[in-house]
Every structure is written in structure tokens, then in C-alpha cells.
Amino acid sequence: MNKDAQMRAAINQKLIETGERERLKELLRAKLIECGWKDQLKAHCKEVIKEKGLEHVTVDDLVAEITPKGRETGFTMLPRLVLNSWGQAVLLPQSSRLLRL
Amino acid sequence: MKMEEMSLSGLDNSKLEAIAQEIYADLVEDSCLGFCFEVHRAVKCGYFFLDDTDPDSMKDFEIVDQPGLDIFGQVFNQWKSKECVCPNCSRSIAASRFAPHLEKCLGMGRNSSRIANRRIANSNNMNKSESDQEDNDDINDNDWSYGSEKKGLWYLPFQNPNSPRRSKSLKHKNGKWGWSNGNYNNSTGISYETLGPEELRSLLTTVRGDLSSYPSLPCLPTRSLRCPQHTDEQRRTVRIYFLGPSAVLPEVESSLDNDSFDMTDSQALISRLQWDGSSDLSPSDSGSSKTSENQGWGLGTNSSESRKTKKKKSHLSLVGTASSLGSNKKKKPKPPAPPTPSIYDDIN
């Protein structure tokens, strides 16, 4: 387990260093907007805000309400695509070369 | 580095996928957080609900899909048959004619002021003999039209009755109507026949109307009220002919023309008789006879000496000639050419 954790940490670090993480993040955002994930989440937000009242909404409330739902839908909507690109990004020899850097 | 290389090669795909999944989860969570921050900012700044519309206004602007209407629900030729009620005269006018009607009805706008000016000028012309000397600015006015509105008796086929030219004593280019294309023969032109009696009187009393070299057209000089090609003698006879012997003659305007009214009675009678003789002819013949007279009178100047001699010539030509229009036109006006500049100087 330690190795895996180490492994994960190392990969993360590499990703950040090379800027690959940012690139992946932007890519993910674009894909989510395309598939309508953001609009879904916005509708959910509106409901939450109407419940809570416009004036009294806090960031924590929003975060607590929305991130679980966002995570779910994100996974259901774009699992394969991202994983594929993930897989390619991570598993391809090129990226492994990047990781070795 | 070595350790990583070894660990990478040692990993199988499933583990890599697991790692990838985790990284992906992290990224999704980051996106969610980012989205939350955006929403919260929008809520607090007040622009979160801006893109929403209430259902009432949504219904108002729904797309219309009916035959005969456009998508906004408007009819195509809605304004053709609509009638508006004029607030001034309370008549219902067609929509496309409403603006011109209002212009005339309220008395505002170019044309209605011209009509009013013309009426004032006409009524002034009845009372006074003369109106003011004017600039030649409106000679180049482009408001002339070859067809005019129907005015019944006062129909002038070539001249726009609303133009400012009408309001001021009907000046025109010296002697001629100024059309170089020669279309005057095609029933475009003020002729004494088409003028009504009132307009005729006004014309003749103010403008020294006289017969120009063109058939049956009055001579309306531009710069001054007196055309240098015609004498006062001629003018008086023309007036008497058209208005009758009891016609009111205009007053003398300049000292030059004082002599003009000292003509002998015999000459007046002779000229009148000869005019009367020709009045029985048909309009075409009378036109030709008038032109022949004009040619004879085209000699006339304001100098007293030449007047008498040329009048004798003109009387002779009155009786004799019936044709010979074009050839004599240019020859006869030549002798009086030298004195004319002096006349212009005196008048102006």
C-alpha cells in the first residue's frame, strides 16, 4: 500500500510539474460543459438556493450540497472518455517518459 | 528515478487504472469546487438568476406559426387598409396619405406655406400693381413639375402651383420660357388661353405681360418687370386685347417709361382693330398670327424715336403676314441690340 501511495504521490507530482495536470483539468472542464454536466449542476444549485434563501447561502452549504452530486454525475457521464484519455495519458509510453523526467 | 522506473514497469494495468481513477476524481472535485465558487459569487453579486425569465413573458414572445402571420404574429400588409382620423378636420384618411394630408391640414410644411404665400401674393396683386423686386435665387428651383394638381379653371399644365415662383410675380427668363429642349410646343406653357380671367389680370397688371416670340405665350422678363424686347405700347395693346378696353392699367414704375402712355389714340385703335380681326381665327391660326405680330414688335425698344417707325412696320406686318415664322426671328431683333444694354442699366 505504501508503494501505491508513494506511486500515486509521485505521479501527481510529475503531473503538476509538467503542467499536464492543468491541461487535463481544462480538458475535463470542456468535456463536462459539452455533455451538459454543468447545466445539470446549475439547476441543482438553483433548487438549493431557493430552499435556503438567496441571502443566506454560503460557500460551505453549496459545496456540501453540490460536490457529491457533481462527483456522481461526473463519473457517470464521462467515465470512459476521461479514463481512456487518462489511460492514454498515463499509460502511453510518451507519458511514461514524462513521468520519468 | 530508478525506483520509479522499476515501480512503473512493475505495475499492471489495473493499478494504473486505479491511479488514473483517483486522479480523475481529484480533478472532478476541483471542478466542482470551482463551480461552487462561481455560483456563490453570482448569488452574492446578484446576477445568478438573470438568465431566467418568468413564464408570462415567455408566453408573450412565443414563436407564432400561423398562416398569414410572421413569427412575431404580425400581419403582412396591415397598413394598407388602415384609416386614421385626422385630429384637425376629423376625417378618416388612408394611412399612406395621412402625412401629406396633415401637412396641408395643419398648414405646416413646405407646400402649404407656398400655397398660402401664393394666395397672399395673388390678393396683393389684385390690390397693388407691383410686388417687390426679387433675386433670381428661385429661378433654379427644382420644384417645377410637368404635371400639376387639378385645379379646375386655374389649371396650368406645366407649372407647379406650389412653387415659390408662383408666389412672387411669376418671373421667368427674359422673353423665353427657358426650355432649351423646345418642349414648349407640347402643351407645356402658360398660354393666355389656359389662364383663367383672374390669373390673367394679375399676370398682365404686374408683369407687363406681353406676347413673346413664341406663339401665344406671355413674355415674363426676369430681372425687371419690363422686358426690353417689347415696348409699353405693345404691352398696353395686349392688355386691352385680353382684358377689354376698360382694363385697369398698372401704374408707371420708372421714369423711363413715362413716355409710353403718351401714345396716340389712333395708333391704339388701329392695333386693337387688327387684334380684334384676328380673334375670330382658330387657336392655331391665332397663334401664328400672334407670332407674326410679335416678330414685328420684337423690334420695339424703349427709345421713343425707334418706336414710331417700328410701330408702322409692325402694323404693316400685322395685316400681311400669316406665316414666315422662323426666318425673321433672328434678323429683326438685331438692329435694336446695341441700345438694349443701356436700357438694362437704367432699369437696374
PDB file of C-alpha atoms in Angstrom, chain A residues 18-87:
ATOM      1  CA  THR A  18       4.980  19.101 -16.243  1.00  0.00           C
ATOM      2  CA  GLY A  19       1.772  21.076 -16.369  1.00  0.00           C
ATOM      3  CA  GLU A  20      -0.046  18.051 -17.536  1.00  0.00           C
ATOM      4  CA  ARG A  21      -2.470  18.325 -14.692  1.00  0.00           C
ATOM      5  CA  GLU A  22      -3.611  21.761 -15.735  1.00  0.00           C
ATOM      6  CA  ARG A  23      -4.072  20.613 -19.249  1.00  0.00           C
ATOM      7  CA  LEU A  24      -6.091  17.647 -18.101  1.00  0.00           C
ATOM      8  CA  LYS A  25      -8.167  19.878 -15.868  1.00  0.00           C
ATOM      9  CA  GLU A  26      -9.065  22.202 -18.722  1.00  0.00           C
ATOM     10  CA  LEU A  27      -9.845  19.247 -20.913  1.00  0.00           C
ATOM     11  CA  LEU A  28     -12.128  17.837 -18.266  1.00  0.00           C
ATOM     12  CA  ARG A  29     -13.942  21.121 -17.807  1.00  0.00           C
ATOM     13  CA  ALA A  30     -14.572  21.439 -21.509  1.00  0.00           C
ATOM     14  CA  LYS A  31     -15.910  17.933 -21.709  1.00  0.00           C
ATOM     15  CA  LEU A  32     -18.195  18.436 -18.744  1.00  0.00           C
ATOM     16  CA  ILE A  33     -19.712  21.570 -20.241  1.00  0.00           C
ATOM     17  CA  GLU A  34     -20.179  19.812 -23.547  1.00  0.00           C
ATOM     18  CA  CYS A  35     -22.073  16.925 -22.098  1.00  0.00           C
ATOM     19  CA  GLY A  36     -24.258  19.245 -20.041  1.00  0.00           C
ATOM     20  CA  TRP A  37     -22.919  18.348 -16.666  1.00  0.00           C
ATOM     21  CA  LYS A  38     -22.541  21.936 -15.701  1.00  0.00           C
ATOM     22  CA  ASP A  39     -26.136  22.836 -16.646  1.00  0.00           C
ATOM     23  CA  GLN A  40     -27.423  19.956 -14.582  1.00  0.00           C
ATOM     24  CA  LEU A  41     -25.389  21.079 -11.660  1.00  0.00           C
ATOM     25  CA  LYS A  42     -26.602  24.647 -12.091  1.00  0.00           C
ATOM     26  CA  ALA A  43     -30.217  23.579 -11.976  1.00  0.00           C
ATOM     27  CA  HIS A  44     -29.439  21.700  -8.773  1.00  0.00           C
ATOM     28  CA  CYS A  45     -27.795  24.808  -7.414  1.00  0.00           C
ATOM     29  CA  LYS A  46     -30.887  26.880  -8.107  1.00  0.00           C
ATOM     30  CA  GLU A  47     -33.019  24.474  -6.190  1.00  0.00           C
ATOM     31  CA  VAL A  48     -30.660  24.535  -3.273  1.00  0.00           C
ATOM     32  CA  ILE A  49     -30.549  28.309  -3.264  1.00  0.00           C
ATOM     33  CA  LYS A  50     -34.303  28.594  -3.449  1.00  0.00           C
ATOM     34  CA  GLU A  51     -34.535  26.279  -0.499  1.00  0.00           C
ATOM     35  CA  LYS A  52     -32.010  28.075   1.558  1.00  0.00           C
ATOM     36  CA  GLY A  53     -32.977  31.562   0.544  1.00  0.00           C
ATOM     37  CA  LEU A  54     -30.942  33.823  -1.680  1.00  0.00           C
ATOM     38  CA  GLU A  55     -29.423  35.910   1.029  1.00  0.00           C
ATOM     39  CA  HIS A  56     -28.185  33.196   3.309  1.00  0.00           C
ATOM     40  CA  VAL A  57     -26.322  30.914   1.009  1.00  0.00           C
ATOM     41  CA  THR A  58     -22.776  30.213   1.984  1.00  0.00           C
ATOM     42  CA  VAL A  59     -19.948  28.566   0.160  1.00  0.00           C
ATOM     43  CA  ASP A  60     -19.879  25.700   2.571  1.00  0.00           C
ATOM     44  CA  ASP A  61     -23.528  24.976   2.016  1.00  0.00           C
ATOM     45  CA  LEU A  62     -23.100  24.931  -1.650  1.00  0.00           C
ATOM     46  CA  VAL A  63     -20.047  22.819  -1.526  1.00  0.00           C
ATOM     47  CA  ALA A  64     -21.627  20.333   0.794  1.00  0.00           C
ATOM     48  CA  GLU A  65     -24.691  20.026  -1.357  1.00  0.00           C
ATOM     49  CA  ILE A  66     -23.205  20.049  -4.734  1.00  0.00           C
ATOM     50  CA  THR A  67     -19.926  18.233  -4.779  1.00  0.00           C
ATOM     51  CA  PRO A  68     -21.338  14.797  -4.057  1.00  0.00           C
ATOM     52  CA  LYS A  69     -23.868  15.151  -6.790  1.00  0.00           C
ATOM     53  CA  GLY A  70     -21.278  16.578  -9.096  1.00  0.00           C
ATOM     54  CA  ARG A  71     -18.954  13.735  -8.460  1.00  0.00           C
ATOM     55  CA  GLU A  72     -21.620  11.185  -9.155  1.00  0.00           C
ATOM     56  CA  THR A  73     -22.782  12.646 -12.357  1.00  0.00           C
ATOM     57  CA  GLY A  74     -19.258  13.341 -13.434  1.00  0.00           C
ATOM     58  CA  PHE A  75     -18.371   9.738 -13.057  1.00  0.00           C
ATOM     59  CA  THR A  76     -21.484   8.509 -14.766  1.00  0.00           C
ATOM     60  CA  MET A  77     -21.257  10.932 -17.616  1.00  0.00           C
ATOM     61  CA  LEU A  78     -17.661  10.817 -18.526  1.00  0.00           C
ATOM     62  CA  PRO A  79     -16.078   7.774 -17.160  1.00  0.00           C
ATOM     63  CA  ARG A  80     -14.805   6.146 -20.237  1.00  0.00           C
ATOM     64  CA  LEU A  81     -13.782   9.143 -22.148  1.00  0.00           C
ATOM     65  CA  VAL A  82     -11.623  10.545 -19.480  1.00  0.00           C
ATOM     66  CA  LEU A  83     -10.324   7.257 -18.447  1.00  0.00           C
ATOM     67  CA  ASN A  84      -9.437   6.484 -21.946  1.00  0.00           C
ATOM     68  CA  SER A  85      -7.678   9.748 -22.316  1.00  0.00           C
ATOM     69  CA  TRP A  86      -6.338   9.155 -18.861  1.00  0.00           C
ATOM     70  CA  GLY A  87      -5.278   5.773 -19.786  1.00  0.00           C
TER      71      GLY A  87
END
